[in-house]
Short mmCIF file of C-alpha atoms and ligand atoms in Angstrom, two decimals:
data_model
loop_
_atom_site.label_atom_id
_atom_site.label_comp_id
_atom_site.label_asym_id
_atom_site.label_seq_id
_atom_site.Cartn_x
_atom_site.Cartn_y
_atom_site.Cartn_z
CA UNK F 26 0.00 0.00 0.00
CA UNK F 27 1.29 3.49 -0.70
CA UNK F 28 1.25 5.84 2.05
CA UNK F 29 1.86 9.38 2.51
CA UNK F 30 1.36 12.07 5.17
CA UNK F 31 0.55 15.70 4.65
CA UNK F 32 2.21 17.58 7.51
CA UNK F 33 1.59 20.89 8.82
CA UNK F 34 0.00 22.77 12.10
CA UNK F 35 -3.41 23.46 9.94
CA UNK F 36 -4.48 26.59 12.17
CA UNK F 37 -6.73 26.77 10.50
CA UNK F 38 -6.87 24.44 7.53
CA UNK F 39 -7.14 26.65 4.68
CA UNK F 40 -8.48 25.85 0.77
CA UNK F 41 -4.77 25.64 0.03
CA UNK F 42 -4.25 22.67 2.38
CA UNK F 43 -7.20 20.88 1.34
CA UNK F 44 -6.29 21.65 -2.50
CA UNK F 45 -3.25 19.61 -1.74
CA UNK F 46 -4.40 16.94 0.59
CA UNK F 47 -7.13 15.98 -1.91
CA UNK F 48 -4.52 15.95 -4.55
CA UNK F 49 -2.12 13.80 -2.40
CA UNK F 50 -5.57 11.14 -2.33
CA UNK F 51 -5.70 10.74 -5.58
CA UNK F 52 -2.04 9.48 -6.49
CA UNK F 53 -1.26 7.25 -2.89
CA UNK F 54 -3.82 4.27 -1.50
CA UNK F 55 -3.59 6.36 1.53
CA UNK F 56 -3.38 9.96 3.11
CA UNK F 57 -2.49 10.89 6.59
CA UNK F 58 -2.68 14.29 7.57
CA UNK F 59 -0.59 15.15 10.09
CA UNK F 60 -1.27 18.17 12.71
CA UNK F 61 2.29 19.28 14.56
CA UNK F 62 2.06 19.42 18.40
CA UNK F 63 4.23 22.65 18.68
CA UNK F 64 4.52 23.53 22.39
CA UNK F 65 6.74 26.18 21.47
CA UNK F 66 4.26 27.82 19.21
CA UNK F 67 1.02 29.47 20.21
CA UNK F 68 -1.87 28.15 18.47
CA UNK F 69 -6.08 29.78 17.82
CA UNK F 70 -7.04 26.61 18.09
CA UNK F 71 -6.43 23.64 20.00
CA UNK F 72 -5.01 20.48 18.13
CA UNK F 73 -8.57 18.98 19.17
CA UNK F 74 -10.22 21.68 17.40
CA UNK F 75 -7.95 21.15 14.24
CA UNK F 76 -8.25 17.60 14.22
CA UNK F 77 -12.15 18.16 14.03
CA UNK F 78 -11.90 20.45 10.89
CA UNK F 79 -9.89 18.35 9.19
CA UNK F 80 -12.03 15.30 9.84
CA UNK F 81 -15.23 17.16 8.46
CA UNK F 82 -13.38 18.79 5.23
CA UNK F 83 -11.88 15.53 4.47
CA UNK F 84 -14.79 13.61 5.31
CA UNK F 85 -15.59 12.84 1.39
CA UNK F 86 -11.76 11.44 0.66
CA UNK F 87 -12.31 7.82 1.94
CA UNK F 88 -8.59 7.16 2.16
CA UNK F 89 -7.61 10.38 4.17
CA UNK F 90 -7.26 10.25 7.48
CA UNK F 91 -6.19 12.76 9.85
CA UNK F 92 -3.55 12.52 13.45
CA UNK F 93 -1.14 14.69 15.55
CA UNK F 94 1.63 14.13 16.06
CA UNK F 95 4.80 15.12 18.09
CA UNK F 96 8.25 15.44 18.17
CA UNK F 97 10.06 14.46 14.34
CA UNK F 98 8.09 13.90 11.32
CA UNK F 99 10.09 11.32 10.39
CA UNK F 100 9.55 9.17 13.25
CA UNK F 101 5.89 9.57 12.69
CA UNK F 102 6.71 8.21 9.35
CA UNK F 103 8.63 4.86 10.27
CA UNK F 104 5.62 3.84 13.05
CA UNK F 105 3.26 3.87 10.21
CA UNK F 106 5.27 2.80 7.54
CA UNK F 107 5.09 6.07 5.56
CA UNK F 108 7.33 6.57 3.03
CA UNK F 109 6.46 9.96 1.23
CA UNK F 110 5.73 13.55 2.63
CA UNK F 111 3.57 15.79 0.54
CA UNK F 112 3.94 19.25 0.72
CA UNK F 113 2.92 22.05 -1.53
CA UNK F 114 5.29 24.80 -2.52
CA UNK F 115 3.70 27.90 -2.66
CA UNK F 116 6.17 30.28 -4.20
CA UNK F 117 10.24 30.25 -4.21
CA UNK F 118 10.24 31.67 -0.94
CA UNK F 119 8.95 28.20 0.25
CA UNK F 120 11.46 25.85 -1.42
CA UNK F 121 14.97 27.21 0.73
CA UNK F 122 13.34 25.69 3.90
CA UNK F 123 11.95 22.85 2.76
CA UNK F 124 14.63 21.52 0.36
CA UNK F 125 17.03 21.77 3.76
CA UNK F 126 14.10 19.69 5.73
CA UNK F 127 13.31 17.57 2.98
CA UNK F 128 17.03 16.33 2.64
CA UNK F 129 17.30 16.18 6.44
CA UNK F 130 14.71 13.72 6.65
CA UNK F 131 15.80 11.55 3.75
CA UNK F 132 18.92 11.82 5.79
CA UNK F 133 17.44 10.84 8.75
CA UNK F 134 15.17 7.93 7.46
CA UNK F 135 15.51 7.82 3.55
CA UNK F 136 11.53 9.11 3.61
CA UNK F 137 11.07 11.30 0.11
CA UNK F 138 8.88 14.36 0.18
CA UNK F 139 7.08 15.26 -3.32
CA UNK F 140 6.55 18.74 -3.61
CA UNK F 141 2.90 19.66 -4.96
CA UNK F 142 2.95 23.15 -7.06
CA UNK F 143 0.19 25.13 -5.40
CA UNK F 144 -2.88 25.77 -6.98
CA UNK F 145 -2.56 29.26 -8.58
CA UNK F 146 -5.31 30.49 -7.07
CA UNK F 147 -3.73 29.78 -3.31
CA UNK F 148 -0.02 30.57 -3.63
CA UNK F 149 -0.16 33.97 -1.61
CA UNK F 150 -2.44 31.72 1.31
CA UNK F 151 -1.21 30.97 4.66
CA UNK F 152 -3.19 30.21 7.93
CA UNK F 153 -1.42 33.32 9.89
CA UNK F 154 -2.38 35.21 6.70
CA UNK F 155 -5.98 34.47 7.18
CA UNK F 156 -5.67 34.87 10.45
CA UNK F 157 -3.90 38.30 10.46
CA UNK F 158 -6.40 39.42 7.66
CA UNK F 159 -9.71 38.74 9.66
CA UNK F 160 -7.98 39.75 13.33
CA UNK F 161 -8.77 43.31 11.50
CA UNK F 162 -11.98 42.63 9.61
CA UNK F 163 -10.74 41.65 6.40
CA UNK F 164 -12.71 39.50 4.00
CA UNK F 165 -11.40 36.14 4.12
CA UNK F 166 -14.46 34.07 2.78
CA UNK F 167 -13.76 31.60 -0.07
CA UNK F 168 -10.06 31.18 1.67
CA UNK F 169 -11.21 28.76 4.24
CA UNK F 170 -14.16 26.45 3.96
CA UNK F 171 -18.12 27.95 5.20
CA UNK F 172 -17.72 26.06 8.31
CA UNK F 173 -13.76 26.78 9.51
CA UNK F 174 -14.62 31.32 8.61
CA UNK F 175 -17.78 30.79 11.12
CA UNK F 176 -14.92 28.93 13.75
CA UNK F 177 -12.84 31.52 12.92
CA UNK F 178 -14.52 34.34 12.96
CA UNK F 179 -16.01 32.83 16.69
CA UNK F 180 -12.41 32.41 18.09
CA UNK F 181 -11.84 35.58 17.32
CA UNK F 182 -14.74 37.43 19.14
CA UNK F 183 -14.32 35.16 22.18
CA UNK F 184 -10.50 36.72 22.56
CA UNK F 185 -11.53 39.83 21.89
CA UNK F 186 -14.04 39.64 24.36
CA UNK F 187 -10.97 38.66 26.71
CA UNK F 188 -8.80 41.45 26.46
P1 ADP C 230 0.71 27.77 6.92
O1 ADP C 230 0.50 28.68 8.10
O2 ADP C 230 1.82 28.24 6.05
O3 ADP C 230 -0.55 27.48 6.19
P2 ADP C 230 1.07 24.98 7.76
O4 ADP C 230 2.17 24.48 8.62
O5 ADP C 230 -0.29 24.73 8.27
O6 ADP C 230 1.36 26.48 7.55
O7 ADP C 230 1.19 24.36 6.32
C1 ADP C 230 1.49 23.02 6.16
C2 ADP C 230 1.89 22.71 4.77
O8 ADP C 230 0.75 22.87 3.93
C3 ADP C 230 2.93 23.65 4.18
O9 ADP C 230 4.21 23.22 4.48
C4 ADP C 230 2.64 23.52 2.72
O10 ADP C 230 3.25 22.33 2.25
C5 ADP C 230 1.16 23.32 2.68
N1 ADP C 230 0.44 24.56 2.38
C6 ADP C 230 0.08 25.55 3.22
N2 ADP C 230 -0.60 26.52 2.56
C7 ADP C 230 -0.67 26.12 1.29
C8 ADP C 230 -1.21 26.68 0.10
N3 ADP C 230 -1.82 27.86 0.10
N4 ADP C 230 -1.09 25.97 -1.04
C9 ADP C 230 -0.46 24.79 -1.03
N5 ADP C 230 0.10 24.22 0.03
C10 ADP C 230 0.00 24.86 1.17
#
């Protein structure tokens, strides 16, 4: 069976990460997506809270399935017996980092990573984008799916009822 994981801290998961997740399903028997524990990094939402948005927007792609994980991707990779990470390259910007991670790891463990071009119409998108962009009242509808702009757009009010 051909497996592959789609990494990433998904906070939110945005049209761009789905884009590539769905693509991911149809070239490997099956997808895991992947949502990084980062203590070190403060999330919006808790990696409950991602899991569950992940789980509904992937709910039609019967060989996706979605997991945290913590600590190096790579190890991840060897429980399950994943040998490919997916990852979509947004612009040149993207490809510095991830070519040094993307060796690393082959280093590490001899797992490849396939870059994914981005989908043209969600090369300039980024969760902190989104999130930056409706902080201040920005438009970001069509960005994230119906369901993750009504989260977001609650997680926001909440905080701001906080401070
Ligand atoms: P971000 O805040 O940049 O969205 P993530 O860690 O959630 O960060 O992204 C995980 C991975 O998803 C990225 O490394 C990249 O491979 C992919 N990705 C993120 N945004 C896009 C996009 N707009 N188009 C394609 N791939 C994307």
């Amino acid at each position: 069976m051909r497996k592959a994981v789609c990494p990433g801290s998904f906070d939110p998961v945005t049209k761009g990460h789905l884009d590539i997740v769905s693509r991911a399903s149809k070239i490997f028997d099956e997808v895991t997506v992947a949502v990084l524990i980062n203590k070190r990094k403060a999330s919006l939402f808790t990696v409950d809270e991602r899991i569950e948005m992940l789980e509904r927007e992937t709910a039609h792609l019967d060989n996706v399935r979605v997991e945290s994980f913590y600590g190096l991707l790579v190890d991840f990779c060897l429980e399950r017996d994943i040998k490919a990470i997916v990852k979509g390259l947004r612009a040149i910007s993207d490809f510095d980092y991830e070519l040094q991670m993307a060796q690393m790891n082959h280093r590490l463990t001899e797992v490849e990573t396939l870059f994914v071009s981005t989908n043209p119409l969600y090369s300039y998108l980024s969760s902190s984008l989104v999130k930056e962009v409706a902080t201040y009242g920005g438009d970001v509808s069509g960005l994230v799916p119906d369901e993750v702009l009504t989260q977001l757009l609650e997680k926001l009010a909440q905080q701001n009822n906080q401070s």
